[in-house]
Amino acid sequence: MLGTVMVNQISSYSLQLVAPVRHHFLGRGEVFELAERLYGPFDWGPFNPQSRVEMQTLEKLLQWLVETTGHQNMHLQVANSLDVGQFGAVSYYLLSCSSLHEFFVQLTRVQELLFARTEPLTMRHDEFGLYLEMKLSHTATLQVQRRIEYVFANILRMIRSIAGNQCVPERLELPWADNDRKEGLQQAFECLVEYNSQKIRCVFDSRWMVENLANANPSMLEILRPEVDRMLNSYHKGTTFIQRIYEILIGMDSLVGVTLTSIAQAMAMSESTLKRRLADEAATFKSLITSYRQTRTLELLGLQDIDYDRIAHQLGFSERASFERAFKGWYGLTPSKFRNLTRLCTISTPQIDLQQDSHLPSAPGVCRDVIMLLNDDQYEMGSLVSIIRQDPVLTGKIIGMANSAFFGASPVLELEQAIINVLGADTVMNLAIAMLAGSELTRHHPDLIDLGEFWTQSLSAAWWAEQLSHQAGNNKAVCHQHYLVALLAQIGLLLLASLRPQEIKVVWPLLNESQSLQEQIRIEQRALGINRFEASSILLAHWKLPGAVVQQIQAISNILRKIHRDGPDVKIVLAGVVMSRNMDHNDLGRVLDQIQSWFPFRMDDSIKALLSENARRVIPEIRELAHHMCA
């Protein structure tokens, strides 16, 4: 029976490669039961290096899949359902890689656990690209072609899980030709397919050599390395002594109360013999239990329906807090963040392409008119009053803000009085554009993002940017522009939520846990192919806001993605955004010290103290202002 007896490892694959086919027929169990009678049976369970499926069996199974569905490229379609943790510790080992180059290096190292040894994968790179290659030693029949295509489709699914859906090859070179299927292959692989090459070659752009991946975790990679080595050893030698102990542990409901004595009894040997056999494997009972916990916890966290208390109990921890401390000590992140990262890897929807205007909402009429005034140096105050008055809700919000503590809490009843005597035309235009944009972008999913917190942070960023701009010696017009740029810099987050609500639900917990803007940007790029600042700049350009505003927001994205550095104007706005993220920090002066190098001026301690004191004073007022914006 496959998975329980040794099969020819030279020409066999991990049984887990059959899982996507099985997953495709989950709703039609009788269909896959027929496949098991014809080509199996298959012994399903956790990833085990010894559970294999013969090369010819996989070929027959894929042919059966195509014939059963009547779709000649169905084998490529089902490969997209490969689970993130399909290969157990090996999956998470690969998931931890810092770059696609490192992924290829590690994939070639562990490939025999997953693929047939007769068709080894190799990798190379040069200044033009990154290459994953395979050379066939025999003629490729149609069945062989399907099998190889299926293997590469699974590899590319693993790559997209790790690097995001934007990580697709430039081309796939195949040593055969089938023009009837070429268009379908190009659609499935999302790249150019070239025929009649000397070998199978998957070519990626050279930028992926150094592109940082969102899931990079060097600590996890190092911790899992011994476990991967053990799997390779088990694969070569057959079931090892430690593997036998692991199988006993996996069969237990909980490790609570597990001792050297209980394991020795389960293995029908004395404690001294167990100790000696473990020593022969360069292990102790304590190190074995720790290693088992380190790998098993990843597999359990990958199962989204198992809660943390249950995982802690299964792994033998006395309480959830002990488990969470141990996990963070091993891997440098919390179990919840790891689970959220694995959810991130499940996003398989197409990347957002905002360069197509059809994906962008039009500016609301009143907003469009306000933007026209913003671009007109000769506008009349009466025109602004008339435009705002067209929107009764906006009118009420403007009057409410004029009465807020932030603007002096003066009793104001009329719109003209609010604009002329309290707020000023520039402030009204800035806030009107922000509020109208927010209303438009959250119409369909108003509860997806906490708008009170969003506007609190945006208003805080705008306040800081204006204050820092003033300290830089800029005139009033430039200070107002910095205020507007910081206020609208992250409006793209609302746009992304409106276009991809389900993906944002997955991403949101990770964004909240992220400690830095750079990390948030990497997560957004990974999940959606675009980040909030890029989305903001594209939307605001589409709405025809001043070019300087659009360019500065795009420049923020470029700085955070390390595409290039930009001038002091952009860094003042970026500093405002950073300070807004730290508005509850105990020592704002220290945060200012950390970003001092961004400013074209030197702030002495008295200025930092004054800015910090003012910030603490206005934070409650800004929160009140944010409440008016989303009321």
XYZ file of C-alpha atoms in Angstrom, residues 5-598:
594
model
C 5.511 0.198 2.240
C 8.682 1.321 0.543
C 8.297 2.316 -3.101
C 11.027 3.104 -5.583
C 12.367 6.403 -4.231
C 14.362 7.071 -7.404
C 11.191 7.429 -9.472
C 8.623 8.474 -6.886
C 7.103 11.644 -5.459
C 5.881 12.628 -2.021
C 2.325 11.381 -1.608
C 1.395 14.942 -0.590
C 1.661 15.946 -4.264
C -1.554 14.007 -4.844
C -3.377 16.157 -2.256
C -4.412 18.927 -4.724
C -6.089 16.296 -6.938
C -7.878 14.843 -3.922
C -8.838 18.347 -2.771
C -10.400 19.060 -6.176
C -12.831 16.162 -5.705
C -13.651 16.738 -2.021
C -17.265 17.510 -2.899
C -17.470 14.312 -4.975
C -15.919 11.722 -2.673
C -17.115 8.806 -4.776
C -15.056 10.058 -7.743
C -11.792 10.045 -5.843
C -12.718 6.720 -4.212
C -12.778 5.331 -7.745
C -9.309 6.778 -8.356
C -8.058 5.124 -5.166
C -9.438 1.774 -6.323
C -7.806 2.203 -9.717
C -4.423 3.644 -8.712
C -4.123 3.401 -4.921
C -4.982 2.928 -2.215
C -3.278 5.978 -0.717
C -2.347 6.194 2.947
C -3.266 9.781 3.948
C -1.747 11.449 6.980
C 0.834 14.058 8.023
C 3.829 14.551 5.762
C 6.183 11.571 5.973
C 9.296 11.234 3.765
C 8.493 7.525 3.325
C 4.949 8.097 1.998
C 5.492 8.061 -1.755
C 3.588 7.730 -5.005
C 5.217 6.113 -8.052
C 5.983 8.316 -11.050
C 3.825 6.182 -13.358
C 0.963 6.221 -10.839
C 1.022 10.021 -10.684
C 0.979 10.145 -14.492
C -2.067 7.840 -14.644
C -3.823 9.817 -11.926
C -3.310 13.096 -13.799
C -4.517 11.522 -17.049
C -7.600 10.261 -15.204
C -8.152 13.781 -13.821
C -8.063 15.296 -17.320
C -10.349 12.607 -18.760
C -12.814 12.827 -15.863
C -13.152 16.613 -16.057
C -12.799 16.944 -19.843
C -10.341 19.820 -19.296
C -6.905 19.253 -20.829
C -5.199 21.696 -18.418
C -7.067 20.645 -15.270
C -3.816 19.278 -13.788
C -2.489 22.863 -13.757
C -5.690 24.243 -12.289
C -5.772 21.874 -9.314
C -2.111 22.582 -8.472
C -3.260 26.022 -7.312
C -4.965 24.391 -4.304
C -1.700 23.147 -2.765
C -1.909 24.005 0.950
C 0.713 26.245 2.551
C 1.789 23.559 5.024
C 1.299 20.542 2.724
C 4.826 19.208 3.353
C 4.902 19.787 7.089
C 8.187 21.120 8.471
C 9.646 21.231 4.944
C 6.935 23.693 3.880
C 7.664 26.028 6.798
C 11.398 25.635 6.244
C 10.942 26.939 2.681
C 8.411 29.520 3.826
C 11.071 31.079 6.080
C 13.447 31.930 3.233
C 14.442 35.580 2.904
C 14.551 35.737 -0.907
C 13.551 33.707 -3.939
C 17.223 32.912 -4.475
C 17.431 31.366 -0.991
C 14.177 29.500 -1.650
C 15.656 27.930 -4.788
C 18.839 26.987 -2.911
C 16.847 25.299 -0.130
C 14.364 23.715 -2.554
C 17.190 21.982 -4.411
C 18.522 20.822 -1.028
C 15.240 19.171 0.050
C 13.879 18.299 -3.394
C 14.220 14.532 -3.048
C 11.740 14.637 -0.148
C 9.176 16.038 -2.593
C 10.132 15.026 -6.138
C 11.622 12.147 -8.116
C 15.412 11.830 -7.851
C 15.684 10.784 -11.515
C 14.763 14.342 -12.554
C 16.763 16.587 -10.224
C 16.159 20.320 -10.025
C 19.121 22.662 -10.332
C 19.335 26.407 -9.949
C 21.647 29.074 -11.263
C 21.667 32.822 -11.698
C 23.383 35.563 -13.635
C 22.878 39.278 -14.184
C 19.879 38.549 -16.426
C 17.827 36.274 -14.229
C 17.263 33.482 -11.750
C 16.795 30.005 -13.245
C 15.234 26.786 -11.944
C 16.050 23.920 -14.309
C 15.334 20.231 -14.858
C 16.807 17.956 -17.525
C 14.862 14.920 -18.760
C 16.739 11.746 -19.608
C 13.959 10.254 -21.695
C 11.348 11.134 -24.296
C 8.451 13.174 -22.965
C 5.158 11.495 -23.834
C 1.968 13.457 -23.226
C 1.627 11.758 -19.837
C 5.194 12.751 -18.898
C 4.558 16.308 -20.090
C 1.494 16.581 -17.831
C 3.431 15.251 -14.861
C 6.319 17.703 -15.325
C 3.919 20.590 -15.893
C 2.055 19.567 -12.735
C 5.276 19.498 -10.703
C 6.288 22.969 -11.897
C 2.759 24.292 -11.310
C 3.052 23.096 -7.688
C 6.476 24.719 -7.332
C 5.127 28.009 -8.689
C 2.174 27.759 -6.284
C 4.679 27.412 -3.422
C 6.592 30.431 -4.743
C 3.431 32.559 -4.953
C 2.518 31.500 -1.407
C 5.875 32.781 -0.205
C 6.543 35.781 -2.443
C 3.041 36.857 -3.472
C 1.026 36.597 -6.668
C 3.184 39.221 -8.340
C 6.078 36.741 -8.301
C 5.627 35.015 -11.645
C 8.302 33.816 -14.061
C 9.168 35.759 -17.192
C 9.018 32.562 -19.217
C 8.865 28.778 -19.014
C 10.987 26.843 -21.512
C 9.869 23.287 -22.346
C 11.658 20.594 -24.417
C 8.518 19.689 -26.338
C 5.925 21.410 -28.518
C 2.139 21.256 -28.272
C 0.668 24.324 -29.932
C -2.904 23.187 -29.172
C -2.188 23.587 -25.457
C 0.210 26.549 -25.589
C -2.350 29.272 -24.897
C -3.750 27.320 -21.939
C -0.250 26.773 -20.548
C 0.567 30.477 -20.786
C -2.651 31.363 -18.958
C -2.009 28.788 -16.232
C 1.650 29.739 -15.678
C 0.961 33.473 -16.269
C 4.076 33.796 -18.418
C 5.450 33.226 -21.896
C 5.885 29.530 -22.793
C 8.659 28.624 -25.240
C 9.044 25.180 -26.847
C 11.890 22.957 -28.045
C 14.456 23.997 -25.429
C 17.273 21.705 -24.287
C 15.820 21.420 -20.789
C 12.899 22.578 -18.675
C 13.771 26.045 -17.430
C 11.747 28.477 -15.342
C 13.161 32.007 -15.637
C 12.599 34.796 -13.091
C 13.676 38.424 -13.275
C 17.005 39.076 -11.548
C 15.364 41.465 -9.046
C 14.042 38.433 -7.192
C 17.622 37.630 -6.234
C 17.491 40.270 -3.510
C 13.788 41.119 -3.054
C 12.942 40.684 0.638
C 10.035 38.322 1.267
C 7.297 39.122 3.801
C 7.569 35.765 5.591
C 11.362 35.798 5.981
C 12.348 34.254 9.325
C 16.042 33.272 9.646
C 15.413 31.938 13.177
C 12.751 29.533 11.943
C 14.984 28.436 9.085
C 17.814 27.548 11.492
C 15.557 25.816 14.029
C 13.939 23.662 11.325
C 17.224 22.788 9.611
C 17.993 19.830 11.978
C 14.436 18.524 11.502
C 14.829 18.725 7.721
C 18.195 16.964 8.032
C 16.492 14.236 10.086
C 13.840 13.841 7.370
C 16.514 13.531 4.693
C 18.285 10.924 6.813
C 15.022 9.052 7.344
C 14.314 9.202 3.611
C 17.691 7.646 2.777
C 17.796 5.028 5.534
C 14.143 4.221 6.058
C 12.229 4.866 9.286
C 14.714 5.992 11.940
C 14.602 5.498 15.683
C 13.613 9.139 16.282
C 10.934 8.887 13.594
C 9.414 5.975 15.509
C 9.264 8.108 18.666
C 7.719 10.990 16.692
C 4.989 8.655 15.446
C 4.186 7.695 19.046
C 4.027 11.367 20.066
C 1.786 12.270 17.106
C -0.641 9.551 18.170
C -1.060 11.077 21.646
C -3.884 13.484 22.521
C -1.483 15.498 24.676
C 2.140 15.495 25.791
C 1.066 16.391 29.334
C 2.622 13.738 31.587
C 4.871 12.300 28.862
C 8.132 11.110 30.391
C 11.181 9.105 29.449
C 9.585 6.170 31.285
C 6.287 6.329 29.365
C 8.057 6.493 25.986
C 10.367 3.611 26.943
C 7.310 1.538 27.854
C 5.597 2.426 24.565
C 8.685 1.244 22.688
C 9.021 -1.901 24.811
C 12.506 -1.128 26.058
C 14.203 -0.017 29.241
C 14.906 3.608 30.083
C 18.650 3.005 29.858
C 18.284 1.505 26.393
C 16.167 4.460 25.274
C 18.784 6.898 26.594
C 21.555 5.006 24.809
C 19.677 4.863 21.518
C 18.955 8.599 21.741
C 22.631 9.302 22.470
C 23.509 7.343 19.305
C 21.317 9.887 17.458
C 23.102 12.811 19.233
C 19.896 13.577 21.147
C 18.507 13.625 24.651
C 14.900 13.072 25.685
C 14.559 16.787 26.499
C 16.026 17.939 23.158
C 13.816 15.444 21.297
C 10.633 16.757 22.974
C 11.692 20.369 22.261
C 12.447 19.581 18.605
C 9.117 17.780 18.236
C 7.262 20.714 19.774
C 9.069 23.211 17.509
C 7.968 21.443 14.334
C 4.585 20.099 15.411
C 3.423 23.527 16.608
C 3.862 24.932 13.093
C 1.730 22.175 11.624
C -0.983 22.694 14.262
C -0.985 26.478 13.793
C -1.442 25.880 10.071
C -4.790 24.236 10.906
C -6.941 27.328 11.336
C -9.723 25.577 13.264
C -7.523 24.573 16.247
C -7.410 27.238 18.945
C -4.305 28.202 20.912
C -5.441 26.595 24.188
C -5.904 23.256 22.447
C -2.503 23.512 20.750
C -0.861 24.314 24.097
C -2.529 21.252 25.651
C -1.556 18.946 22.782
C 2.079 20.017 23.058
C 2.156 19.475 26.811
C 2.261 23.060 28.046
C 0.542 23.809 31.353
C -1.134 26.928 29.967
C -1.488 28.959 26.790
C 0.814 31.732 28.068
C 3.677 29.225 28.510
C 3.186 27.978 24.960
C 3.154 31.530 23.561
C 6.348 32.446 25.441
C 8.090 29.320 24.184
C 6.997 29.937 20.595
C 8.190 33.542 20.638
C 11.480 32.410 22.149
C 11.963 29.917 19.324
C 10.846 31.957 16.348
C 10.854 35.614 17.409
C 7.147 36.186 16.735
C 3.855 35.340 18.411
C 1.771 32.295 17.418
C -1.000 34.636 16.257
C 1.357 36.516 13.953
C 2.677 33.251 12.508
C -0.878 32.047 11.904
C -1.743 35.356 10.252
C 1.335 35.026 8.035
C 0.217 31.579 6.904
C -3.202 33.058 6.110
C -1.432 35.680 4.044
C 0.085 32.854 2.005
C -3.365 31.564 1.090
C -4.284 34.702 -0.866
C -4.423 33.656 -4.495
C -6.517 36.382 -6.131
C -5.017 38.406 -8.994
C -2.902 41.418 -8.121
C -4.586 44.819 -8.200
C -3.733 46.824 -11.317
C -4.680 50.422 -10.599
C -3.105 51.640 -13.812
C -6.427 50.740 -15.430
C -8.819 53.615 -14.763
C -11.766 51.199 -14.763
C -10.622 49.961 -11.336
C -10.661 53.467 -9.848
C -13.767 55.177 -8.460
C -14.545 58.643 -9.751
C -14.318 61.577 -7.382
C -17.721 62.601 -5.957
C -19.076 65.745 -7.625
C -18.498 68.083 -4.670
C -15.026 66.640 -4.143
C -14.207 67.193 -7.820
C -15.302 70.836 -7.546
C -13.214 71.394 -4.398
C -10.166 69.925 -6.140
C -10.701 72.332 -9.046
C -10.625 75.225 -6.567
C -7.501 73.781 -4.937
C -5.792 73.946 -8.334
C -6.963 77.529 -8.929
C -4.913 80.253 -7.253
C -7.574 82.884 -8.113
C -10.660 81.226 -6.630
C -13.221 83.270 -4.692
C -14.302 82.417 -1.138
C -17.937 82.542 -2.198
C -17.305 79.729 -4.669
C -15.966 77.488 -1.918
C -18.974 78.233 0.313
C -21.379 77.453 -2.555
C -19.663 74.157 -3.354
C -19.604 72.942 0.260
C -23.236 73.922 0.732
C -24.269 71.472 -2.040
C -23.574 68.639 0.417
C -25.627 69.052 3.631
C -23.760 66.248 5.436
C -20.394 67.798 4.608
C -21.725 71.220 5.649
C -22.723 69.834 9.044
C -19.333 68.208 9.525
C -17.470 71.415 8.657
C -19.553 73.418 11.148
C -19.043 70.695 13.783
C -15.288 70.767 13.289
C -15.258 74.560 13.588
C -16.876 74.110 17.014
C -14.350 71.486 18.119
C -11.687 72.026 20.803
C -8.942 71.701 18.184
C -10.117 74.943 16.554
C -10.849 76.812 19.789
C -14.385 75.580 20.533
C -15.906 78.881 19.376
C -19.702 78.732 18.948
C -20.307 78.631 15.180
C -23.689 78.198 13.502
C -23.140 79.231 9.869
C -20.930 77.711 7.159
C -19.494 81.096 6.086
C -18.554 81.856 9.681
C -16.914 78.426 10.050
C -14.815 78.898 6.891
C -13.918 82.595 7.124
C -13.587 83.167 10.877
C -12.380 79.793 12.184
C -11.042 77.208 9.767
C -9.750 79.095 6.749
C -10.225 78.107 3.130
C -7.104 75.887 2.871
C -8.069 73.835 5.911
C -11.655 73.457 4.701
C -10.542 72.262 1.258
C -8.066 69.784 2.757
C -10.587 68.337 5.209
C -13.419 68.328 2.656
C -11.371 66.322 0.145
C -10.363 63.841 2.859
C -13.913 63.384 4.192
C -15.509 63.072 0.759
C -12.854 60.570 -0.356
C -13.347 58.556 2.827
C -17.129 58.472 2.381
C -16.843 57.364 -1.238
C -14.300 54.618 -0.552
C -16.115 53.121 2.443
C -19.670 53.157 1.043
C -19.826 49.380 0.475
C -17.689 48.190 3.419
C -18.045 50.825 6.162
C -17.019 48.511 9.020
C -13.962 46.889 7.466
C -11.519 49.470 8.843
C -11.808 51.409 12.106
C -12.361 54.849 10.556
C -12.039 56.668 13.875
C -8.535 55.278 14.327
C -7.702 55.773 10.634
C -8.601 59.474 10.702
C -6.962 59.983 14.092
C -3.682 58.728 12.666
C -4.079 60.662 9.402
C -4.906 63.925 11.210
C -2.019 63.345 13.604
C 0.342 62.774 10.661
C -0.917 66.000 9.060
C -0.436 67.950 12.313
C 3.122 66.661 12.731
C 4.014 67.324 9.077
C 2.783 70.923 9.334
C 4.671 71.500 12.601
C 7.912 70.035 11.257
C 7.538 71.988 8.018
C 7.193 75.179 10.043
C 10.337 74.278 12.023
C 12.144 73.841 8.691
C 11.414 77.480 7.900
C 8.900 76.838 5.119
C 6.292 79.445 4.259
C 2.604 79.032 5.034
C 1.703 77.651 1.593
C 4.341 74.894 1.792
C 3.285 74.010 5.353
C -0.328 73.675 4.171
C 0.777 71.447 1.318
C 2.714 69.169 3.690
C -0.425 69.010 5.847
C -2.529 67.896 2.855
C 0.024 65.321 1.674
C 0.241 63.701 5.130
C -3.547 63.802 5.543
C -4.161 61.940 2.266
C -1.010 59.797 2.150
C -2.767 56.672 3.428
C -6.170 57.126 1.779
C -5.077 54.320 -0.542
C -5.671 51.870 2.311
C -9.395 52.652 2.093
C -9.229 52.192 -1.686
C -7.559 48.775 -1.332
C -10.186 47.747 1.237
C -12.967 48.709 -1.164
C -11.403 46.704 -4.017
C -10.251 43.646 -2.045
C -12.346 43.414 1.154
C -11.696 39.703 1.764
C -7.939 40.078 1.355
C -7.873 43.094 3.671
C -9.648 41.000 6.331
C -6.746 38.545 6.105
C -4.081 41.254 6.050
C -5.520 43.581 8.699
C -4.403 41.625 11.809
C -0.861 41.492 10.408
C -0.840 45.212 9.686
C -1.923 45.907 13.266
C 0.846 43.676 14.647
C 3.554 45.151 12.413
C 6.129 47.252 14.208
C 7.216 49.379 11.254
C 5.891 51.015 8.108
C 8.395 49.034 6.036
C 6.937 45.783 7.315
C 3.400 46.950 6.558
C 4.429 47.903 3.027
C 6.007 44.479 2.445
C 2.821 42.758 3.620
C 0.606 44.889 1.369
C 2.887 44.353 -1.630
C 2.922 40.615 -0.923
C -0.861 40.301 -0.603
C -2.109 42.838 -3.155
C 0.834 43.721 -5.384
C 0.599 47.357 -4.335
C 0.924 49.315 -1.090
C -1.252 52.042 0.431
C 0.999 54.934 -0.634
C 1.167 53.798 -4.264
C -2.616 53.344 -4.251
C -3.043 56.843 -2.766
C -0.851 58.471 -5.402
C -2.629 56.703 -8.283
C -6.104 57.546 -6.962
C -5.259 61.185 -6.266
C -3.650 61.567 -9.700
C -6.838 60.139 -11.213
C -8.818 62.709 -9.213
C -6.469 65.432 -10.479
C -5.020 66.665 -7.215
C -1.940 68.906 -7.577
C 1.048 67.086 -9.080
C 3.282 67.962 -6.129
C 0.894 66.179 -3.734
C 0.784 63.037 -5.879
C 4.563 62.975 -6.409
C 5.364 63.316 -2.712
C 3.062 60.435 -1.759
C 4.592 58.212 -4.448
C 8.032 59.228 -3.188
C 7.100 57.956 0.309
C 6.444 54.528 -1.197
C 9.759 54.664 -3.051
C 11.664 55.485 0.133
C 10.000 52.723 2.146
C 10.594 50.180 -0.630
C 14.192 51.418 -0.900
C 13.760 52.216 -4.589
C 15.456 55.575 -4.099
C 15.854 58.397 -1.629
C 14.105 61.704 -2.125
C 14.278 65.309 -0.957
C 13.563 66.945 2.400
C 9.915 67.728 1.563
C 9.073 64.041 1.333
C 10.998 63.185 4.475
C 9.127 65.830 6.453
C 5.827 64.220 5.429
C 7.181 60.722 6.114
C 8.344 61.939 9.532
C 4.792 63.133 10.195
C 3.462 59.662 9.333
C 6.051 57.995 11.592
C 5.285 60.347 14.501
C 1.557 59.674 14.129
C 2.242 55.953 14.611
C 3.994 56.784 17.881
C 1.522 59.290 19.308
C 1.073 57.158 22.461
C 4.828 56.728 22.935
C 6.090 57.677 26.387
C 9.029 59.665 25.005
C 8.181 61.491 21.774
C 11.470 63.380 22.019
C 13.314 60.105 21.685
C 11.323 59.218 18.546
C 12.239 62.639 17.103
C 15.893 61.881 17.876
C 15.651 58.653 15.870
C 14.435 60.465 12.737
C 16.484 63.659 13.207
C 18.675 62.804 10.187
C 15.645 63.156 7.902
